[in-house]
mmCIF file of C-alpha atoms in Angstrom:
data_model
loop_
_atom_site.group_PDB
_atom_site.id
_atom_site.type_symbol
_atom_site.label_atom_id
_atom_site.label_comp_id
_atom_site.label_asym_id
_atom_site.label_seq_id
_atom_site.Cartn_x
_atom_site.Cartn_y
_atom_site.Cartn_z
ATOM 1 C CA MET A 112 10.885 177.435 161.091
ATOM 2 C CA PRO A 113 11.144 174.265 159.092
ATOM 3 C CA LEU A 114 14.814 173.197 158.174
ATOM 4 C CA PRO A 115 14.725 173.585 154.103
ATOM 5 C CA VAL A 116 13.454 177.472 154.890
ATOM 6 C CA LYS A 117 16.457 178.259 157.241
ATOM 7 C CA ILE A 118 18.460 176.365 154.550
ATOM 8 C CA GLY A 119 17.427 178.605 151.873
ATOM 9 C CA LEU A 120 17.861 181.593 154.248
ATOM 10 C CA PHE A 121 20.849 180.934 154.581
ATOM 11 C CA LEU A 122 21.852 180.143 150.900
ATOM 12 C CA VAL A 123 20.419 183.558 150.592
ATOM 13 C CA LEU A 124 22.522 185.173 153.034
ATOM 14 C CA CYS A 125 25.525 183.547 151.897
ATOM 15 C CA VAL A 126 24.894 184.649 148.156
ATOM 16 C CA ALA A 127 24.097 188.372 148.986
ATOM 17 C CA LEU A 128 27.454 189.228 150.712
ATOM 18 C CA TRP A 129 29.297 186.942 147.924
ATOM 19 C CA LEU A 130 27.950 189.651 145.858
ATOM 20 C CA PHE A 131 28.249 192.600 148.512
ATOM 21 C CA ILE A 132 32.434 191.746 148.670
ATOM 22 C CA ARG A 133 32.194 191.465 145.126
ATOM 23 C CA TRP A 134 30.682 194.879 144.331
ATOM 24 C CA ARG A 135 32.838 196.387 146.769
ATOM 25 C CA SER A 136 36.356 195.042 146.272
ATOM 26 C CA PRO A 137 38.250 197.063 143.826
ATOM 27 C CA ARG A 138 39.010 196.052 140.978
ATOM 28 C CA PRO A 139 40.573 197.077 137.545
ATOM 29 C CA GLU A 140 38.694 198.246 134.365
ATOM 30 C CA PHE A 141 40.976 195.706 132.562
ATOM 31 C CA PRO A 142 42.313 192.501 133.868
ATOM 32 C CA PRO A 143 46.462 192.751 133.063
ATOM 33 C CA LEU A 144 48.072 191.781 130.047
ATOM 34 C CA GLN A 145 49.973 189.029 131.683
ATOM 35 C CA THR A 146 53.592 189.389 129.235
ATOM 36 C CA ASP A 147 56.840 188.503 129.005
ATOM 37 C CA PRO A 148 59.531 191.224 129.990
ATOM 38 C CA ASP A 149 61.754 190.182 127.504
ATOM 39 C CA ASP A 150 59.589 190.145 124.448
ATOM 40 C CA PRO A 151 60.918 191.462 121.586
ATOM 41 C CA LEU A 152 58.161 193.831 121.138
ATOM 42 C CA LEU A 153 58.603 195.066 124.662
ATOM 43 C CA LEU A 154 62.421 195.077 124.408
ATOM 44 C CA ALA A 155 61.902 197.363 120.845
ATOM 45 C CA ALA A 156 58.978 199.997 122.628
ATOM 46 C CA MET A 157 61.009 200.679 125.848
ATOM 47 C CA GLU A 158 64.221 201.437 123.466
ATOM 48 C CA ARG A 159 62.506 203.332 121.032
ATOM 49 C CA ALA A 160 61.205 205.227 124.528
ATOM 50 C CA THR A 161 64.561 206.203 125.807
ATOM 51 C CA ALA A 162 65.996 206.814 121.995
ATOM 52 C CA THR A 163 63.263 209.796 121.807
ATOM 53 C CA LEU A 164 63.710 211.060 125.653
ATOM 54 C CA GLU A 165 64.482 214.738 123.296
ATOM 55 C CA ALA A 166 61.438 214.327 121.478
ATOM 56 C CA PHE A 167 59.664 214.107 125.377
ATOM 57 C CA ARG A 168 61.600 216.995 126.717
ATOM 58 C CA SER A 169 59.393 219.290 123.603
ATOM 59 C CA HIS A 170 56.853 218.100 124.524
ATOM 60 C CA LEU A 171 57.086 218.974 128.126
ATOM 61 C CA ALA A 172 58.079 222.592 127.330
ATOM 62 C CA GLY A 173 54.981 222.840 124.643
ATOM 63 C CA PRO A 174 51.350 222.741 125.487
ATOM 64 C CA ARG A 175 49.955 219.757 126.915
ATOM 65 C CA GLU A 176 46.896 218.273 128.783
ATOM 66 C CA SER A 177 49.350 216.213 130.727
ATOM 67 C CA ALA A 178 52.289 213.987 130.480
ATOM 68 C CA LEU A 179 53.327 211.018 132.416
ATOM 69 C CA VAL A 180 56.944 208.639 133.142
ATOM 70 C CA LYS A 181 57.014 204.839 132.973
ATOM 71 C CA LEU A 182 60.074 204.391 135.870
ATOM 72 C CA ARG A 183 61.372 200.901 137.168
ATOM 73 C CA PHE A 184 60.595 200.731 140.990
ATOM 74 C CA VAL A 185 61.426 198.309 143.717
ATOM 75 C CA SER A 186 58.974 197.321 146.186
ATOM 76 C CA SER A 187 59.496 196.453 150.107
ATOM 77 C CA SER A 188 59.637 192.683 149.148
ATOM 78 C CA GLY A 189 62.583 193.437 146.630
ATOM 79 C CA GLN A 190 60.004 192.776 143.148
ATOM 80 C CA VAL A 191 60.296 194.865 140.563
ATOM 81 C CA GLU A 192 56.960 196.721 139.063
ATOM 82 C CA HIS A 193 57.140 198.870 136.121
ATOM 83 C CA LEU A 194 54.844 202.200 137.460
ATOM 84 C CA TRP A 195 53.592 205.125 135.800
ATOM 85 C CA ALA A 196 53.865 208.256 136.970
ATOM 86 C CA GLU A 197 52.593 212.193 136.433
ATOM 87 C CA VAL A 198 54.926 214.690 135.907
ATOM 88 C CA VAL A 199 53.570 217.269 138.177
ATOM 89 C CA GLU A 200 57.226 219.598 137.195
ATOM 90 C CA VAL A 201 60.399 220.156 135.863
ATOM 91 C CA LEU A 202 63.337 220.265 138.403
ATOM 92 C CA GLY A 203 65.775 220.941 135.715
ATOM 93 C CA PRO A 204 67.154 219.950 132.557
ATOM 94 C CA GLY A 205 67.641 216.162 133.967
ATOM 95 C CA GLU A 206 65.250 215.734 136.548
ATOM 96 C CA LEU A 207 60.909 215.951 137.468
ATOM 97 C CA GLY A 208 58.968 215.758 140.031
ATOM 98 C CA VAL A 209 56.503 213.284 139.613
ATOM 99 C CA ARG A 210 53.612 211.699 141.608
ATOM 100 C CA LEU A 211 52.894 207.828 141.078
ATOM 101 C CA VAL A 212 49.732 207.100 139.272
ATOM 102 C CA THR A 213 49.757 203.590 138.916
ATOM 103 C CA PRO A 214 50.033 202.051 142.948
ATOM 104 C CA PRO A 215 52.608 199.551 143.170
ATOM 105 C CA VAL A 216 51.150 196.116 144.236
ATOM 106 C CA THR A 217 53.961 194.194 145.704
ATOM 107 C CA HIS A 218 54.221 196.959 148.554
ATOM 108 C CA ASN A 219 53.936 196.605 151.758
ATOM 109 C CA GLY A 220 53.787 199.768 154.617
ATOM 110 C CA THR A 221 53.276 203.683 153.303
ATOM 111 C CA LEU A 222 54.972 205.164 150.049
ATOM 112 C CA ASP A 223 54.851 208.318 149.469
ATOM 113 C CA ARG A 224 53.709 209.058 145.950
ATOM 114 C CA LEU A 225 55.719 212.188 145.316
ATOM 115 C CA HIS A 226 59.018 211.397 143.805
ATOM 116 C CA ARG A 227 61.885 212.853 141.803
ATOM 117 C CA CYS A 228 62.984 211.718 139.011
ATOM 118 C CA ALA A 229 66.147 211.422 136.428
ATOM 119 C CA PHE A 230 65.265 211.428 133.005
ATOM 120 C CA GLU A 231 67.492 208.355 132.235
ATOM 121 C CA ASP A 232 65.278 206.645 135.334
ATOM 122 C CA ILE A 233 62.421 207.269 132.101
ATOM 123 C CA GLU A 234 61.768 203.478 130.952
ATOM 124 C CA ASP A 235 58.620 205.141 128.841
ATOM 125 C CA TRP A 236 56.862 208.523 128.347
ATOM 126 C CA GLN A 237 53.581 210.183 126.973
ATOM 127 C CA VAL A 238 52.559 212.942 126.751
ATOM 128 C CA ARG A 239 48.495 214.464 125.418
ATOM 129 C CA ASP A 240 48.961 217.249 123.065
ATOM 130 C CA SER A 241 46.820 220.282 123.682
ATOM 131 C CA ALA A 242 44.738 218.227 120.590
ATOM 132 C CA GLY A 243 44.264 215.537 122.515
ATOM 133 C CA LYS A 244 46.763 213.479 120.861
ATOM 134 C CA ILE A 245 49.329 211.450 122.538
ATOM 135 C CA HIS A 246 53.063 211.156 122.277
ATOM 136 C CA GLY A 247 55.075 208.137 123.261
ATOM 137 C CA GLY A 248 53.304 205.447 125.231
ATOM 138 C CA PHE A 249 55.752 203.085 123.317
ATOM 139 C CA THR A 250 55.335 199.981 125.788
ATOM 140 C CA GLN A 251 51.129 200.818 125.719
ATOM 141 C CA ARG A 252 51.225 200.363 121.964
ATOM 142 C CA ALA A 253 53.483 197.024 122.000
ATOM 143 C CA MET A 254 50.862 195.490 124.878
ATOM 144 C CA PHE A 255 48.460 196.459 122.321
ATOM 145 C CA ALA A 256 49.859 194.796 119.510
ATOM 146 C CA ILE A 257 51.573 191.657 121.584
ATOM 147 C CA ALA A 258 47.579 191.223 122.183
ATOM 148 C CA ARG A 259 46.786 191.212 118.607
ATOM 149 C CA ARG A 260 49.929 188.785 118.514
ATOM 150 C CA ASP A 261 48.203 186.270 121.301
ATOM 151 C CA GLY A 262 44.963 186.260 119.245
ATOM 152 C CA ILE A 263 43.503 188.581 123.012
ATOM 153 C CA ALA A 264 40.393 190.725 121.662
ATOM 154 C CA LEU A 265 40.665 194.415 123.257
ATOM 155 C CA PRO A 266 38.175 195.800 124.541
ATOM 156 C CA GLU A 267 36.514 198.601 122.542
ATOM 157 C CA GLN A 268 38.116 200.785 125.551
ATOM 158 C CA LEU A 269 40.812 200.021 124.480
ATOM 159 C CA ARG A 270 41.141 200.178 121.057
ATOM 160 C CA ALA A 271 38.869 203.714 121.093
ATOM 161 C CA HIS A 272 42.575 205.129 123.545
ATOM 162 C CA GLU A 273 44.632 203.307 120.785
ATOM 163 C CA ALA A 274 43.059 205.356 117.948
ATOM 164 C CA GLU A 275 44.118 208.363 119.932
ATOM 165 C CA TYR A 276 47.811 207.811 119.590
ATOM 166 C CA ALA A 277 50.048 210.073 117.019
ATOM 167 C CA ASP A 278 52.566 209.204 115.354
ATOM 168 C CA THR A 279 55.456 209.198 116.665
#
């Protein structure tokens, strides 16, 4: 086989391998929005979330499709992450049973997805009611506002998701 054919075949195999690896590696649907944790919009959203925990309690007691809470998580490497968790059950007046939805990025080793969380540990909350409207989700709304403020165009799917929020 002539040398140019061998080189061409090698290049084709390299490109095929690169495409296969790229296709197989998991990626988020949307790249994460880099925000300053001290951004005034984000801080105000977290304050609003904690100020409305009683509304969250009442949404938990009513008919709903789903409920999520955002929790502060310290990984095995000492990094602080903010993870969403699905509310699995109300364990008492001040405690919830939750299942981590967002996997921690900086954690090594195994991690049980089921946890208990106290209401005072909740950084944000979100409830989708039986009509499909989303209540809460204040930090997510702040992220949308930060993106718009910083000139970042939201993808169509995120704009549609943003329209599902109720005025709470």
